[in-house]
Amino acid sequence: MHAEPARSWSLPELSRLAAMSRTSFAERFRAVAAMPPLTYLGRWRMMLAQRALRDGDSGVRALAIELGYGSESAFSTAFKREVGVSPLRYRRQARAGASGTPQVH
């Protein structure tokens, strides 16, 4: 997931790559990461998005594609749900050095 965040990962595919049953993989992943695999993937993508918005120059549309979202709208909706502000607002706040810039933990 870390090497290919844009890939359309699924639980069956992840469990196959880990050579485990879906149930065993999901239970083991949750025990280690404290969340289900696809929730982790979403959070990982949001952390990458925050870094890119803060430090990079990619547009929101390009970033959405890089992170595996089907559209800019889907990415923006997911970002706002996780972070609390739109991607462009996050970029402006982060670059202005706003002390209250939201973060995904």
Tab-separated table of C-alpha atoms in Angstrom:
chain	number	residue	atom	x	y	z
A	1	MET	CA	0.000	0.000	0.000
A	2	HIS	CA	2.820	2.387	0.801
A	3	ALA	CA	4.617	1.772	-2.489
A	4	GLU	CA	1.463	2.068	-4.613
A	5	PRO	CA	-1.084	4.315	-2.900
A	6	ALA	CA	-2.947	4.929	-6.179
A	7	ARG	CA	-3.598	1.240	-6.710
A	8	SER	CA	-7.163	0.074	-6.226
A	9	TRP	CA	-6.432	-2.207	-3.273
A	10	SER	CA	-8.969	-4.727	-1.999
A	11	LEU	CA	-9.012	-6.944	1.054
A	12	PRO	CA	-8.904	-10.146	-1.055
A	13	GLU	CA	-5.849	-8.866	-2.920
A	14	LEU	CA	-4.034	-7.768	0.228
A	15	SER	CA	-4.714	-11.067	1.970
A	16	ARG	CA	-3.530	-12.987	-1.098
A	17	LEU	CA	-0.283	-10.998	-1.161
A	18	ALA	CA	0.188	-11.757	2.531
A	19	ALA	CA	-0.585	-15.449	1.905
A	20	MET	CA	-3.334	-15.386	4.530
A	21	SER	CA	-7.070	-15.832	4.592
A	22	ARG	CA	-9.074	-12.611	4.421
A	23	THR	CA	-10.253	-13.022	7.992
A	24	SER	CA	-6.788	-13.773	9.369
A	25	PHE	CA	-5.238	-10.904	7.445
A	26	ALA	CA	-7.902	-8.410	8.546
A	27	GLU	CA	-7.623	-9.487	12.193
A	28	ARG	CA	-3.820	-9.386	12.156
A	29	PHE	CA	-3.720	-6.031	10.376
A	30	ARG	CA	-6.173	-4.535	12.841
A	31	ALA	CA	-4.139	-5.855	15.775
A	32	VAL	CA	-0.965	-4.235	14.435
A	33	ALA	CA	-2.339	-1.002	12.918
A	34	ALA	CA	-5.326	-0.474	15.252
A	35	MET	CA	-7.652	-0.079	12.238
A	36	PRO	CA	-8.891	-2.106	9.265
A	37	PRO	CA	-6.633	-2.261	6.178
A	38	LEU	CA	-8.747	-0.070	3.910
A	39	THR	CA	-9.219	2.532	6.647
A	40	TYR	CA	-5.442	2.577	7.011
A	41	LEU	CA	-5.079	3.039	3.256
A	42	GLY	CA	-7.421	6.025	3.325
A	43	ARG	CA	-5.489	7.621	6.179
A	44	TRP	CA	-2.162	6.942	4.449
A	45	ARG	CA	-3.454	8.642	1.314
A	46	MET	CA	-4.595	11.636	3.358
A	47	MET	CA	-1.187	11.966	5.023
A	48	LEU	CA	0.446	11.888	1.580
A	49	ALA	CA	-2.064	14.465	0.366
A	50	GLN	CA	-1.318	16.780	3.271
A	51	ARG	CA	2.406	16.585	2.605
A	52	ALA	CA	1.914	17.232	-1.122
A	53	LEU	CA	-0.445	20.145	-0.524
A	54	ARG	CA	1.881	21.677	2.047
A	55	ASP	CA	5.189	21.156	0.236
A	56	GLY	CA	4.423	20.529	-3.438
A	57	ASP	CA	2.931	22.302	-6.391
A	58	SER	CA	0.645	19.590	-7.814
A	59	GLY	CA	-2.896	20.687	-8.507
A	60	VAL	CA	-5.762	19.035	-6.680
A	61	ARG	CA	-6.833	17.122	-9.797
A	62	ALA	CA	-3.324	15.682	-10.363
A	63	LEU	CA	-3.023	14.825	-6.684
A	64	ALA	CA	-6.375	13.023	-6.756
A	65	ILE	CA	-5.134	10.817	-9.600
A	66	GLU	CA	-1.743	10.216	-7.923
A	67	LEU	CA	-3.524	8.979	-4.809
A	68	GLY	CA	-6.027	6.706	-6.523
A	69	TYR	CA	-9.207	8.751	-6.449
A	70	GLY	CA	-11.491	8.537	-9.454
A	71	SER	CA	-12.095	12.261	-9.584
A	72	GLU	CA	-11.092	15.554	-8.055
A	73	SER	CA	-14.523	15.704	-6.436
A	74	ALA	CA	-14.142	12.290	-4.764
A	75	PHE	CA	-10.717	13.283	-3.440
A	76	SER	CA	-11.910	16.670	-2.184
A	77	THR	CA	-14.871	15.084	-0.412
A	78	ALA	CA	-12.670	12.450	1.257
A	79	PHE	CA	-10.076	15.057	2.223
A	80	LYS	CA	-12.636	17.370	3.790
A	81	ARG	CA	-14.235	14.456	5.664
A	82	GLU	CA	-10.862	13.379	7.126
A	83	VAL	CA	-9.121	16.717	7.629
A	84	GLY	CA	-12.035	19.089	8.117
A	85	VAL	CA	-11.227	21.588	5.362
A	86	SER	CA	-10.998	21.479	1.575
A	87	PRO	CA	-7.634	20.652	-0.025
A	88	LEU	CA	-7.154	24.212	-1.307
A	89	ARG	CA	-8.000	25.741	2.049
A	90	TYR	CA	-5.604	23.313	3.726
A	91	ARG	CA	-2.843	24.359	1.284
A	92	ARG	CA	-3.440	28.056	1.959
A	93	GLN	CA	-3.472	27.571	5.736
A	94	ALA	CA	-0.398	25.333	5.750
A	95	ARG	CA	1.615	27.671	3.561
A	96	ALA	CA	0.574	30.697	5.582
A	97	GLY	CA	1.887	28.915	8.664
A	98	ALA	CA	-1.491	28.773	10.348
A	99	SER	CA	-1.056	27.318	13.813
A	100	GLY	CA	-4.396	25.528	13.628
A	101	THR	CA	-3.787	23.700	10.344
A	102	PRO	CA	-5.715	20.417	10.658
A	103	GLN	CA	-3.807	17.127	10.495
A	104	VAL	CA	-4.714	13.462	10.021
A	105	HIS	CA	-3.076	11.403	12.748
